[in-house]
Amino acid sequence: METLSQILSPDFLLRNSIYTSVLVGLACPLVGVFLVVRRLVFMGVALPQISSTGVAIALSLPMWFGFKLAEHSSHSAHTLAFIGSVTFSLSAILLLAFLERRGRGQPEGRLGTAYVVASALSILLLAKNPYGEIGWLDMMKGEVITISNSDLVLTAATLALVVAILGLFHKELLLVSFDRETAIIMRKKVVLWDVVLYVLIGLTVSMAVLSVGPLIAFGFLLIPALTAHLFARTMHQFTIMASLIGGVVALLGFLIAYTWDLPVGPTDVVLLGALYAVAWSVAAIIISRRTTAAG
Protein backbone atom coordinates (compact mmCIF):
# COMPACT_ATOMS: atom_id res chain seq x y z
CA MET A 1 0.00 0.00 0.00
CA GLU A 2 2.89 2.34 0.71
CA THR A 3 4.29 1.87 -2.77
CA LEU A 4 0.84 2.37 -4.31
CA SER A 5 0.40 5.62 -2.38
CA GLN A 6 3.84 6.72 -3.55
CA ILE A 7 3.23 6.19 -7.27
CA LEU A 8 -0.21 7.85 -7.06
CA SER A 9 1.24 10.92 -5.37
CA PRO A 10 1.16 14.15 -7.46
CA ASP A 11 4.84 14.57 -6.58
CA PHE A 12 5.82 11.16 -7.96
CA LEU A 13 8.63 11.59 -10.51
CA LEU A 14 7.07 9.19 -13.05
CA ARG A 15 3.47 10.31 -12.52
CA ASN A 16 3.00 11.17 -16.21
CA SER A 17 4.12 7.67 -17.17
CA ILE A 18 1.61 5.96 -14.92
CA TYR A 19 -1.20 8.33 -15.93
CA THR A 20 -0.48 7.65 -19.59
CA SER A 21 -0.29 3.90 -19.06
CA VAL A 22 -3.66 3.86 -17.30
CA LEU A 23 -5.24 6.05 -19.99
CA VAL A 24 -4.02 3.68 -22.69
CA GLY A 25 -5.15 0.70 -20.62
CA LEU A 26 -8.66 2.12 -20.33
CA ALA A 27 -9.05 3.38 -23.90
CA CYS A 28 -7.43 0.72 -26.10
CA PRO A 29 -9.85 -2.08 -25.09
CA LEU A 30 -12.79 0.14 -26.09
CA VAL A 31 -11.75 -0.11 -29.75
CA GLY A 32 -10.30 -3.58 -29.22
CA VAL A 33 -13.79 -4.99 -28.60
CA PHE A 34 -14.76 -4.01 -32.14
CA LEU A 35 -11.74 -5.85 -33.54
CA VAL A 36 -12.81 -8.95 -31.61
CA VAL A 37 -16.46 -8.62 -32.69
CA ARG A 38 -15.39 -8.20 -36.31
CA ARG A 39 -12.90 -11.07 -35.99
CA LEU A 40 -10.01 -8.81 -36.90
CA VAL A 41 -7.66 -9.94 -34.15
CA PHE A 42 -4.72 -10.21 -36.54
CA MET A 43 -5.24 -6.58 -37.52
CA GLY A 44 -4.83 -5.67 -33.87
CA VAL A 45 -1.46 -7.41 -33.93
CA ALA A 46 -0.21 -5.72 -37.09
CA LEU A 47 -1.45 -2.14 -36.61
CA PRO A 48 0.75 -1.14 -33.63
CA GLN A 49 3.84 -2.33 -35.46
CA ILE A 50 2.85 -0.57 -38.67
CA SER A 51 2.30 2.59 -36.63
CA SER A 52 5.77 2.28 -35.15
CA THR A 53 7.15 2.06 -38.70
CA GLY A 54 5.46 5.39 -39.40
CA VAL A 55 7.28 6.80 -36.36
CA ALA A 56 10.60 5.43 -37.56
CA ILE A 57 10.19 6.77 -41.11
CA ALA A 58 9.05 10.19 -39.87
CA LEU A 59 12.09 10.47 -37.61
CA SER A 60 14.35 9.47 -40.51
CA LEU A 61 13.06 12.15 -42.89
CA PRO A 62 15.34 14.95 -41.57
CA MET A 63 18.38 12.70 -42.02
CA TRP A 64 17.34 11.63 -45.54
CA PHE A 65 16.75 15.19 -46.76
CA GLY A 66 19.73 16.75 -45.02
CA PHE A 67 17.79 18.68 -42.38
CA LYS A 68 18.73 18.83 -38.74
CA LEU A 69 16.34 18.92 -35.84
CA ALA A 70 17.23 21.65 -33.39
CA GLU A 71 19.34 20.47 -30.54
CA HIS A 72 17.26 19.14 -27.64
CA SER A 73 14.16 19.61 -29.80
CA SER A 74 12.16 16.69 -28.47
CA HIS A 75 8.99 18.59 -29.36
CA SER A 76 9.93 18.63 -33.06
CA ALA A 77 10.74 14.93 -32.96
CA HIS A 78 7.47 14.18 -31.21
CA THR A 79 5.49 16.16 -33.80
CA LEU A 80 7.15 14.28 -36.65
CA ALA A 81 6.53 10.97 -34.90
CA PHE A 82 2.86 11.82 -34.34
CA ILE A 83 2.34 12.68 -38.01
CA GLY A 84 4.09 9.51 -39.15
CA SER A 85 2.23 7.32 -36.71
CA VAL A 86 -1.22 8.64 -37.60
CA THR A 87 -0.52 8.60 -41.35
CA PHE A 88 0.68 5.01 -41.41
CA SER A 89 -1.98 3.72 -39.00
CA LEU A 90 -4.91 5.25 -40.87
CA SER A 91 -3.53 4.34 -44.30
CA ALA A 92 -2.83 0.75 -43.23
CA ILE A 93 -6.20 0.07 -41.60
CA LEU A 94 -8.16 1.60 -44.48
CA LEU A 95 -6.12 -0.32 -47.07
CA LEU A 96 -6.34 -3.64 -45.19
CA ALA A 97 -10.07 -3.17 -44.63
CA PHE A 98 -10.57 -2.40 -48.34
CA LEU A 99 -8.66 -5.51 -49.40
CA GLU A 100 -10.64 -7.64 -46.97
CA ARG A 101 -13.94 -6.34 -48.33
CA ARG A 102 -12.76 -7.22 -51.84
CA GLY A 103 -12.22 -10.77 -50.59
CA ARG A 104 -8.97 -11.32 -52.47
CA GLY A 105 -6.05 -13.30 -51.09
CA GLN A 106 -5.64 -14.42 -47.50
CA PRO A 107 -6.20 -11.70 -44.85
CA GLU A 108 -4.03 -13.52 -42.30
CA GLY A 109 -1.19 -13.68 -44.81
CA ARG A 110 -1.37 -9.98 -45.57
CA LEU A 111 -1.49 -9.04 -41.90
CA GLY A 112 1.31 -11.43 -40.96
CA THR A 113 3.52 -10.08 -43.72
CA ALA A 114 2.75 -6.49 -42.74
CA TYR A 115 3.62 -7.22 -39.12
CA VAL A 116 6.94 -8.93 -39.84
CA VAL A 117 8.12 -6.38 -42.40
CA ALA A 118 7.05 -3.42 -40.25
CA SER A 119 8.86 -4.84 -37.22
CA ALA A 120 12.12 -5.33 -39.07
CA LEU A 121 11.95 -2.01 -40.89
CA SER A 122 11.29 -0.06 -37.68
CA ILE A 123 14.35 -1.51 -35.97
CA LEU A 124 16.60 -0.97 -39.00
CA LEU A 125 15.55 2.64 -39.49
CA LEU A 126 15.92 3.68 -35.88
CA ALA A 127 19.18 1.79 -35.38
CA LYS A 128 20.85 3.98 -38.04
CA ASN A 129 19.10 7.18 -37.05
CA PRO A 130 20.76 9.52 -34.53
CA TYR A 131 17.34 10.85 -33.60
CA GLY A 132 16.39 7.33 -32.59
CA GLU A 133 18.47 7.90 -29.48
CA ILE A 134 15.80 10.28 -28.15
CA GLY A 135 14.18 7.37 -26.34
CA TRP A 136 12.44 5.82 -29.34
CA LEU A 137 14.28 2.53 -29.26
CA ASP A 138 13.39 2.19 -25.60
CA MET A 139 9.80 2.98 -26.49
CA MET A 140 9.75 0.18 -29.07
CA LYS A 141 10.79 -2.20 -26.29
CA GLY A 142 8.05 -0.98 -23.99
CA GLU A 143 10.08 1.30 -21.74
CA VAL A 144 7.60 3.89 -20.45
CA ILE A 145 9.93 6.29 -18.65
CA THR A 146 9.82 9.95 -19.62
CA ILE A 147 6.52 11.45 -20.76
CA SER A 148 6.24 15.22 -20.78
CA ASN A 149 3.23 17.22 -19.66
CA SER A 150 2.45 18.15 -23.27
CA ASP A 151 2.59 14.49 -24.34
CA LEU A 152 0.24 13.56 -21.51
CA VAL A 153 -2.22 16.29 -22.49
CA LEU A 154 -2.11 15.25 -26.17
CA THR A 155 -2.66 11.61 -25.25
CA ALA A 156 -5.55 12.42 -22.90
CA ALA A 157 -7.20 14.78 -25.40
CA THR A 158 -6.96 12.32 -28.31
CA LEU A 159 -8.22 9.35 -26.32
CA ALA A 160 -11.01 11.46 -24.80
CA LEU A 161 -12.13 12.39 -28.32
CA VAL A 162 -12.13 8.72 -29.35
CA VAL A 163 -14.12 7.69 -26.27
CA ALA A 164 -16.61 10.52 -26.79
CA ILE A 165 -17.29 9.51 -30.41
CA LEU A 166 -17.58 5.85 -29.42
CA GLY A 167 -20.11 6.81 -26.77
CA LEU A 168 -22.17 9.08 -29.04
CA PHE A 169 -22.36 6.62 -31.94
CA HIS A 170 -22.06 3.32 -30.08
CA LYS A 171 -25.33 1.88 -31.44
CA GLU A 172 -24.46 2.62 -35.05
CA LEU A 173 -20.91 1.30 -34.77
CA LEU A 174 -22.11 -1.81 -32.94
CA LEU A 175 -24.83 -2.51 -35.49
CA VAL A 176 -22.53 -2.37 -38.53
CA SER A 177 -19.95 -4.49 -36.67
CA PHE A 178 -22.21 -7.13 -35.10
CA ASP A 179 -25.11 -7.40 -37.55
CA ARG A 180 -24.05 -5.96 -40.87
CA GLU A 181 -26.94 -7.48 -42.82
CA THR A 182 -29.52 -5.81 -40.57
CA ALA A 183 -27.69 -2.50 -40.91
CA ILE A 184 -27.90 -2.77 -44.70
CA ILE A 185 -31.60 -3.64 -44.54
CA MET A 186 -32.20 -0.62 -42.29
CA ARG A 187 -30.37 1.48 -44.89
CA LYS A 188 -27.67 2.59 -42.51
CA LYS A 189 -24.62 4.20 -44.05
CA VAL A 190 -22.49 1.13 -43.51
CA VAL A 191 -19.41 2.33 -45.38
CA LEU A 192 -19.45 5.66 -43.55
CA TRP A 193 -19.64 4.00 -40.12
CA ASP A 194 -16.90 1.57 -41.17
CA VAL A 195 -14.65 4.50 -42.01
CA VAL A 196 -15.50 6.25 -38.72
CA LEU A 197 -14.65 3.12 -36.75
CA TYR A 198 -11.40 2.54 -38.65
CA VAL A 199 -10.35 6.15 -38.09
CA LEU A 200 -11.04 5.80 -34.36
CA ILE A 201 -9.04 2.57 -34.23
CA GLY A 202 -6.20 4.19 -36.17
CA LEU A 203 -6.10 7.24 -33.88
CA THR A 204 -6.15 5.09 -30.76
CA VAL A 205 -3.38 2.82 -32.02
CA SER A 206 -1.28 5.79 -33.15
CA MET A 207 -1.63 7.56 -29.82
CA ALA A 208 -0.91 4.39 -27.85
CA VAL A 209 2.19 3.56 -29.90
CA LEU A 210 3.45 7.11 -29.67
CA SER A 211 2.90 7.21 -25.90
CA VAL A 212 3.86 3.74 -24.67
CA GLY A 213 5.14 1.79 -27.69
CA PRO A 214 3.74 -1.00 -29.89
CA LEU A 215 4.19 -3.75 -27.31
CA ILE A 216 1.80 -2.22 -24.76
CA ALA A 217 -0.51 -0.96 -27.50
CA PHE A 218 -0.94 -4.48 -28.85
CA GLY A 219 -1.41 -5.96 -25.40
CA PHE A 220 -4.10 -3.53 -24.30
CA LEU A 221 -5.80 -3.47 -27.69
CA LEU A 222 -6.67 -7.16 -27.68
CA ILE A 223 -6.01 -9.13 -24.50
CA PRO A 224 -8.50 -7.29 -22.22
CA ALA A 225 -11.18 -7.67 -24.90
CA LEU A 226 -10.43 -11.37 -25.35
CA THR A 227 -10.56 -11.87 -21.57
CA ALA A 228 -13.84 -9.99 -21.15
CA HIS A 229 -15.35 -11.88 -24.08
CA LEU A 230 -15.16 -15.10 -22.06
CA PHE A 231 -17.67 -13.87 -19.47
CA ALA A 232 -19.63 -10.92 -20.87
CA ARG A 233 -23.25 -11.62 -21.80
CA THR A 234 -24.01 -8.28 -23.44
CA MET A 235 -22.03 -5.77 -25.46
CA HIS A 236 -22.37 -3.26 -22.63
CA GLN A 237 -20.79 -5.74 -20.19
CA PHE A 238 -18.21 -6.66 -22.81
CA THR A 239 -17.10 -3.05 -23.31
CA ILE A 240 -17.06 -2.06 -19.62
CA MET A 241 -15.27 -5.22 -18.49
CA ALA A 242 -12.60 -4.92 -21.18
CA SER A 243 -11.88 -1.28 -20.30
CA LEU A 244 -11.75 -1.97 -16.55
CA ILE A 245 -9.43 -4.95 -17.06
CA GLY A 246 -7.09 -2.77 -19.11
CA GLY A 247 -7.07 0.08 -16.61
CA VAL A 248 -6.54 -2.12 -13.54
CA VAL A 249 -3.78 -4.17 -15.20
CA ALA A 250 -2.03 -0.97 -16.32
CA LEU A 251 -1.96 0.24 -12.73
CA LEU A 252 -0.89 -3.10 -11.26
CA GLY A 253 1.69 -3.62 -13.99
CA PHE A 254 3.29 -0.26 -13.30
CA LEU A 255 3.28 -1.00 -9.56
CA ILE A 256 5.00 -4.36 -10.09
CA ALA A 257 7.50 -2.92 -12.57
CA TYR A 258 8.37 -0.06 -10.24
CA THR A 259 8.72 -2.34 -7.21
CA TRP A 260 10.91 -4.92 -8.94
CA ASP A 261 12.75 -2.53 -11.30
CA LEU A 262 11.31 -4.11 -14.45
CA PRO A 263 10.37 -2.57 -17.83
CA VAL A 264 6.72 -1.53 -17.74
CA GLY A 265 5.70 -2.79 -21.19
CA PRO A 266 6.69 -6.45 -20.87
CA THR A 267 5.38 -6.50 -17.29
CA ASP A 268 1.96 -5.28 -18.42
CA VAL A 269 1.74 -7.75 -21.29
CA VAL A 270 2.83 -10.74 -19.18
CA LEU A 271 0.29 -9.76 -16.52
CA LEU A 272 -2.42 -9.51 -19.17
CA GLY A 273 -1.42 -12.89 -20.56
CA ALA A 274 -1.49 -14.52 -17.11
CA LEU A 275 -4.92 -13.03 -16.41
CA TYR A 276 -6.23 -14.29 -19.76
CA ALA A 277 -4.89 -17.78 -19.07
CA VAL A 278 -6.59 -17.88 -15.66
CA ALA A 279 -9.84 -16.49 -17.10
CA TRP A 280 -9.80 -19.04 -19.93
CA SER A 281 -9.27 -21.89 -17.46
CA VAL A 282 -12.12 -20.68 -15.24
CA ALA A 283 -14.43 -20.30 -18.24
CA ALA A 284 -13.53 -23.81 -19.44
CA ILE A 285 -14.31 -25.28 -15.99
CA ILE A 286 -17.67 -23.47 -15.87
CA ILE A 287 -18.63 -24.72 -19.34
CA SER A 288 -17.56 -28.26 -18.43
CA ARG A 289 -19.68 -28.27 -15.27
CA ARG A 290 -22.69 -26.90 -17.11
CA THR A 291 -22.32 -29.57 -19.78
CA THR A 292 -22.06 -32.29 -17.13
CA ALA A 293 -25.10 -30.96 -15.27
CA ALA A 294 -27.13 -30.75 -18.47
CA GLY A 295 -26.19 -34.30 -19.38
CSV table of C-alpha atoms in Angstrom, one decimal:
chain,number,residue,atom,x,y,z
A,1,MET,CA,0.0,0.0,0.0
A,2,GLU,CA,2.9,2.3,0.7
A,3,THR,CA,4.3,1.9,-2.8
A,4,LEU,CA,0.8,2.4,-4.3
A,5,SER,CA,0.4,5.6,-2.4
A,6,GLN,CA,3.8,6.7,-3.5
A,7,ILE,CA,3.2,6.2,-7.3
A,8,LEU,CA,-0.2,7.8,-7.1
A,9,SER,CA,1.2,10.9,-5.4
A,10,PRO,CA,1.2,14.2,-7.5
A,11,ASP,CA,4.8,14.6,-6.6
A,12,PHE,CA,5.8,11.2,-8.0
A,13,LEU,CA,8.6,11.6,-10.5
A,14,LEU,CA,7.1,9.2,-13.0
A,15,ARG,CA,3.5,10.3,-12.5
A,16,ASN,CA,3.0,11.2,-16.2
A,17,SER,CA,4.1,7.7,-17.2
A,18,ILE,CA,1.6,6.0,-14.9
A,19,TYR,CA,-1.2,8.3,-15.9
A,20,THR,CA,-0.5,7.7,-19.6
A,21,SER,CA,-0.3,3.9,-19.1
A,22,VAL,CA,-3.7,3.9,-17.3
A,23,LEU,CA,-5.2,6.1,-20.0
A,24,VAL,CA,-4.0,3.7,-22.7
A,25,GLY,CA,-5.1,0.7,-20.6
A,26,LEU,CA,-8.7,2.1,-20.3
A,27,ALA,CA,-9.1,3.4,-23.9
A,28,CYS,CA,-7.4,0.7,-26.1
A,29,PRO,CA,-9.8,-2.1,-25.1
A,30,LEU,CA,-12.8,0.1,-26.1
A,31,VAL,CA,-11.8,-0.1,-29.7
A,32,GLY,CA,-10.3,-3.6,-29.2
A,33,VAL,CA,-13.8,-5.0,-28.6
A,34,PHE,CA,-14.8,-4.0,-32.1
A,35,LEU,CA,-11.7,-5.9,-33.5
A,36,VAL,CA,-12.8,-8.9,-31.6
A,37,VAL,CA,-16.5,-8.6,-32.7
A,38,ARG,CA,-15.4,-8.2,-36.3
A,39,ARG,CA,-12.9,-11.1,-36.0
A,40,LEU,CA,-10.0,-8.8,-36.9
A,41,VAL,CA,-7.7,-9.9,-34.1
A,42,PHE,CA,-4.7,-10.2,-36.5
A,43,MET,CA,-5.2,-6.6,-37.5
A,44,GLY,CA,-4.8,-5.7,-33.9
A,45,VAL,CA,-1.5,-7.4,-33.9
A,46,ALA,CA,-0.2,-5.7,-37.1
A,47,LEU,CA,-1.4,-2.1,-36.6
A,48,PRO,CA,0.8,-1.1,-33.6
A,49,GLN,CA,3.8,-2.3,-35.5
A,50,ILE,CA,2.8,-0.6,-38.7
A,51,SER,CA,2.3,2.6,-36.6
A,52,SER,CA,5.8,2.3,-35.2
A,53,THR,CA,7.2,2.1,-38.7
A,54,GLY,CA,5.5,5.4,-39.4
A,55,VAL,CA,7.3,6.8,-36.4
A,56,ALA,CA,10.6,5.4,-37.6
A,57,ILE,CA,10.2,6.8,-41.1
A,58,ALA,CA,9.0,10.2,-39.9
A,59,LEU,CA,12.1,10.5,-37.6
A,60,SER,CA,14.3,9.5,-40.5
A,61,LEU,CA,13.1,12.2,-42.9
A,62,PRO,CA,15.3,14.9,-41.6
A,63,MET,CA,18.4,12.7,-42.0
A,64,TRP,CA,17.3,11.6,-45.5
A,65,PHE,CA,16.7,15.2,-46.8
A,66,GLY,CA,19.7,16.7,-45.0
A,67,PHE,CA,17.8,18.7,-42.4
A,68,LYS,CA,18.7,18.8,-38.7
A,69,LEU,CA,16.3,18.9,-35.8
A,70,ALA,CA,17.2,21.6,-33.4
A,71,GLU,CA,19.3,20.5,-30.5
A,72,HIS,CA,17.3,19.1,-27.6
A,73,SER,CA,14.2,19.6,-29.8
A,74,SER,CA,12.2,16.7,-28.5
A,75,HIS,CA,9.0,18.6,-29.4
A,76,SER,CA,9.9,18.6,-33.1
A,77,ALA,CA,10.7,14.9,-33.0
A,78,HIS,CA,7.5,14.2,-31.2
A,79,THR,CA,5.5,16.2,-33.8
A,80,LEU,CA,7.2,14.3,-36.6
A,81,ALA,CA,6.5,11.0,-34.9
A,82,PHE,CA,2.9,11.8,-34.3
A,83,ILE,CA,2.3,12.7,-38.0
A,84,GLY,CA,4.1,9.5,-39.2
A,85,SER,CA,2.2,7.3,-36.7
A,86,VAL,CA,-1.2,8.6,-37.6
A,87,THR,CA,-0.5,8.6,-41.4
A,88,PHE,CA,0.7,5.0,-41.4
A,89,SER,CA,-2.0,3.7,-39.0
A,90,LEU,CA,-4.9,5.3,-40.9
A,91,SER,CA,-3.5,4.3,-44.3
A,92,ALA,CA,-2.8,0.8,-43.2
A,93,ILE,CA,-6.2,0.1,-41.6
A,94,LEU,CA,-8.2,1.6,-44.5
A,95,LEU,CA,-6.1,-0.3,-47.1
A,96,LEU,CA,-6.3,-3.6,-45.2
A,97,ALA,CA,-10.1,-3.2,-44.6
A,98,PHE,CA,-10.6,-2.4,-48.3
A,99,LEU,CA,-8.7,-5.5,-49.4
A,100,GLU,CA,-10.6,-7.6,-47.0
A,101,ARG,CA,-13.9,-6.3,-48.3
A,102,ARG,CA,-12.8,-7.2,-51.8
A,103,GLY,CA,-12.2,-10.8,-50.6
A,104,ARG,CA,-9.0,-11.3,-52.5
A,105,GLY,CA,-6.1,-13.3,-51.1
A,106,GLN,CA,-5.6,-14.4,-47.5
A,107,PRO,CA,-6.2,-11.7,-44.9
A,108,GLU,CA,-4.0,-13.5,-42.3
A,109,GLY,CA,-1.2,-13.7,-44.8
A,110,ARG,CA,-1.4,-10.0,-45.6
A,111,LEU,CA,-1.5,-9.0,-41.9
A,112,GLY,CA,1.3,-11.4,-41.0
A,113,THR,CA,3.5,-10.1,-43.7
A,114,ALA,CA,2.7,-6.5,-42.7
A,115,TYR,CA,3.6,-7.2,-39.1
A,116,VAL,CA,6.9,-8.9,-39.8
A,117,VAL,CA,8.1,-6.4,-42.4
A,118,ALA,CA,7.0,-3.4,-40.3
A,119,SER,CA,8.9,-4.8,-37.2
A,120,ALA,CA,12.1,-5.3,-39.1
A,121,LEU,CA,11.9,-2.0,-40.9
A,122,SER,CA,11.3,-0.1,-37.7
A,123,ILE,CA,14.3,-1.5,-36.0
A,124,LEU,CA,16.6,-1.0,-39.0
A,125,LEU,CA,15.5,2.6,-39.5
A,126,LEU,CA,15.9,3.7,-35.9
A,127,ALA,CA,19.2,1.8,-35.4
A,128,LYS,CA,20.8,4.0,-38.0
A,129,ASN,CA,19.1,7.2,-37.1
A,130,PRO,CA,20.8,9.5,-34.5
A,131,TYR,CA,17.3,10.9,-33.6
A,132,GLY,CA,16.4,7.3,-32.6
A,133,GLU,CA,18.5,7.9,-29.5
A,134,ILE,CA,15.8,10.3,-28.1
A,135,GLY,CA,14.2,7.4,-26.3
A,136,TRP,CA,12.4,5.8,-29.3
A,137,LEU,CA,14.3,2.5,-29.3
A,138,ASP,CA,13.4,2.2,-25.6
A,139,MET,CA,9.8,3.0,-26.5
A,140,MET,CA,9.8,0.2,-29.1
A,141,LYS,CA,10.8,-2.2,-26.3
A,142,GLY,CA,8.1,-1.0,-24.0
A,143,GLU,CA,10.1,1.3,-21.7
A,144,VAL,CA,7.6,3.9,-20.4
A,145,ILE,CA,9.9,6.3,-18.7
A,146,THR,CA,9.8,10.0,-19.6
A,147,ILE,CA,6.5,11.4,-20.8
A,148,SER,CA,6.2,15.2,-20.8
A,149,ASN,CA,3.2,17.2,-19.7
A,150,SER,CA,2.4,18.1,-23.3
A,151,ASP,CA,2.6,14.5,-24.3
A,152,LEU,CA,0.2,13.6,-21.5
A,153,VAL,CA,-2.2,16.3,-22.5
A,154,LEU,CA,-2.1,15.2,-26.2
A,155,THR,CA,-2.7,11.6,-25.2
A,156,ALA,CA,-5.5,12.4,-22.9
A,157,ALA,CA,-7.2,14.8,-25.4
A,158,THR,CA,-7.0,12.3,-28.3
A,159,LEU,CA,-8.2,9.3,-26.3
A,160,ALA,CA,-11.0,11.5,-24.8
A,161,LEU,CA,-12.1,12.4,-28.3
A,162,VAL,CA,-12.1,8.7,-29.3
A,163,VAL,CA,-14.1,7.7,-26.3
A,164,ALA,CA,-16.6,10.5,-26.8
A,165,ILE,CA,-17.3,9.5,-30.4
A,166,LEU,CA,-17.6,5.8,-29.4
A,167,GLY,CA,-20.1,6.8,-26.8
A,168,LEU,CA,-22.2,9.1,-29.0
A,169,PHE,CA,-22.4,6.6,-31.9
A,170,HIS,CA,-22.1,3.3,-30.1
A,171,LYS,CA,-25.3,1.9,-31.4
A,172,GLU,CA,-24.5,2.6,-35.1
A,173,LEU,CA,-20.9,1.3,-34.8
A,174,LEU,CA,-22.1,-1.8,-32.9
A,175,LEU,CA,-24.8,-2.5,-35.5
A,176,VAL,CA,-22.5,-2.4,-38.5
A,177,SER,CA,-20.0,-4.5,-36.7
A,178,PHE,CA,-22.2,-7.1,-35.1
A,179,ASP,CA,-25.1,-7.4,-37.5
A,180,ARG,CA,-24.1,-6.0,-40.9
A,181,GLU,CA,-26.9,-7.5,-42.8
A,182,THR,CA,-29.5,-5.8,-40.6
A,183,ALA,CA,-27.7,-2.5,-40.9
A,184,ILE,CA,-27.9,-2.8,-44.7
A,185,ILE,CA,-31.6,-3.6,-44.5
A,186,MET,CA,-32.2,-0.6,-42.3
A,187,ARG,CA,-30.4,1.5,-44.9
A,188,LYS,CA,-27.7,2.6,-42.5
A,189,LYS,CA,-24.6,4.2,-44.1
A,190,VAL,CA,-22.5,1.1,-43.5
A,191,VAL,CA,-19.4,2.3,-45.4
A,192,LEU,CA,-19.4,5.7,-43.6
A,193,TRP,CA,-19.6,4.0,-40.1
A,194,ASP,CA,-16.9,1.6,-41.2
A,195,VAL,CA,-14.6,4.5,-42.0
A,196,VAL,CA,-15.5,6.2,-38.7
A,197,LEU,CA,-14.7,3.1,-36.8
A,198,TYR,CA,-11.4,2.5,-38.7
A,199,VAL,CA,-10.3,6.1,-38.1
A,200,LEU,CA,-11.0,5.8,-34.4
A,201,ILE,CA,-9.0,2.6,-34.2
A,202,GLY,CA,-6.2,4.2,-36.2
A,203,LEU,CA,-6.1,7.2,-33.9
A,204,THR,CA,-6.1,5.1,-30.8
A,205,VAL,CA,-3.4,2.8,-32.0
A,206,SER,CA,-1.3,5.8,-33.1
A,207,MET,CA,-1.6,7.6,-29.8
A,208,ALA,CA,-0.9,4.4,-27.9
A,209,VAL,CA,2.2,3.6,-29.9
A,210,LEU,CA,3.4,7.1,-29.7
A,211,SER,CA,2.9,7.2,-25.9
A,212,VAL,CA,3.9,3.7,-24.7
A,213,GLY,CA,5.1,1.8,-27.7
A,214,PRO,CA,3.7,-1.0,-29.9
A,215,LEU,CA,4.2,-3.7,-27.3
A,216,ILE,CA,1.8,-2.2,-24.8
A,217,ALA,CA,-0.5,-1.0,-27.5
A,218,PHE,CA,-0.9,-4.5,-28.9
A,219,GLY,CA,-1.4,-6.0,-25.4
A,220,PHE,CA,-4.1,-3.5,-24.3
A,221,LEU,CA,-5.8,-3.5,-27.7
A,222,LEU,CA,-6.7,-7.2,-27.7
A,223,ILE,CA,-6.0,-9.1,-24.5
A,224,PRO,CA,-8.5,-7.3,-22.2
A,225,ALA,CA,-11.2,-7.7,-24.9
A,226,LEU,CA,-10.4,-11.4,-25.3
A,227,THR,CA,-10.6,-11.9,-21.6
A,228,ALA,CA,-13.8,-10.0,-21.2
A,229,HIS,CA,-15.3,-11.9,-24.1
A,230,LEU,CA,-15.2,-15.1,-22.1
A,231,PHE,CA,-17.7,-13.9,-19.5
A,232,ALA,CA,-19.6,-10.9,-20.9
A,233,ARG,CA,-23.2,-11.6,-21.8
A,234,THR,CA,-24.0,-8.3,-23.4
A,235,MET,CA,-22.0,-5.8,-25.5
A,236,HIS,CA,-22.4,-3.3,-22.6
A,237,GLN,CA,-20.8,-5.7,-20.2
A,238,PHE,CA,-18.2,-6.7,-22.8
A,239,THR,CA,-17.1,-3.1,-23.3
A,240,ILE,CA,-17.1,-2.1,-19.6
A,241,MET,CA,-15.3,-5.2,-18.5
A,242,ALA,CA,-12.6,-4.9,-21.2
A,243,SER,CA,-11.9,-1.3,-20.3
A,244,LEU,CA,-11.8,-2.0,-16.5
A,245,ILE,CA,-9.4,-4.9,-17.1
A,246,GLY,CA,-7.1,-2.8,-19.1
A,247,GLY,CA,-7.1,0.1,-16.6
A,248,VAL,CA,-6.5,-2.1,-13.5
A,249,VAL,CA,-3.8,-4.2,-15.2
A,250,ALA,CA,-2.0,-1.0,-16.3
A,251,LEU,CA,-2.0,0.2,-12.7
A,252,LEU,CA,-0.9,-3.1,-11.3
A,253,GLY,CA,1.7,-3.6,-14.0
A,254,PHE,CA,3.3,-0.3,-13.3
A,255,LEU,CA,3.3,-1.0,-9.6
A,256,ILE,CA,5.0,-4.4,-10.1
A,257,ALA,CA,7.5,-2.9,-12.6
A,258,TYR,CA,8.4,-0.1,-10.2
A,259,THR,CA,8.7,-2.3,-7.2
A,260,TRP,CA,10.9,-4.9,-8.9
A,261,ASP,CA,12.8,-2.5,-11.3
A,262,LEU,CA,11.3,-4.1,-14.5
A,263,PRO,CA,10.4,-2.6,-17.8
A,264,VAL,CA,6.7,-1.5,-17.7
A,265,GLY,CA,5.7,-2.8,-21.2
A,266,PRO,CA,6.7,-6.5,-20.9
A,267,THR,CA,5.4,-6.5,-17.3
A,268,ASP,CA,2.0,-5.3,-18.4
A,269,VAL,CA,1.7,-7.7,-21.3
A,270,VAL,CA,2.8,-10.7,-19.2
A,271,LEU,CA,0.3,-9.8,-16.5
A,272,LEU,CA,-2.4,-9.5,-19.2
A,273,GLY,CA,-1.4,-12.9,-20.6
A,274,ALA,CA,-1.5,-14.5,-17.1
A,275,LEU,CA,-4.9,-13.0,-16.4
A,276,TYR,CA,-6.2,-14.3,-19.8
A,277,ALA,CA,-4.9,-17.8,-19.1
A,278,VAL,CA,-6.6,-17.9,-15.7
A,279,ALA,CA,-9.8,-16.5,-17.1
A,280,TRP,CA,-9.8,-19.0,-19.9
A,281,SER,CA,-9.3,-21.9,-17.5
A,282,VAL,CA,-12.1,-20.7,-15.2
A,283,ALA,CA,-14.4,-20.3,-18.2
A,284,ALA,CA,-13.5,-23.8,-19.4
A,285,ILE,CA,-14.3,-25.3,-16.0
A,286,ILE,CA,-17.7,-23.5,-15.9
A,287,ILE,CA,-18.6,-24.7,-19.3
A,288,SER,CA,-17.6,-28.3,-18.4
A,289,ARG,CA,-19.7,-28.3,-15.3
A,290,ARG,CA,-22.7,-26.9,-17.1
A,291,THR,CA,-22.3,-29.6,-19.8
A,292,THR,CA,-22.1,-32.3,-17.1
A,293,ALA,CA,-25.1,-31.0,-15.3
A,294,ALA,CA,-27.1,-30.7,-18.5
A,295,GLY,CA,-26.2,-34.3,-19.4
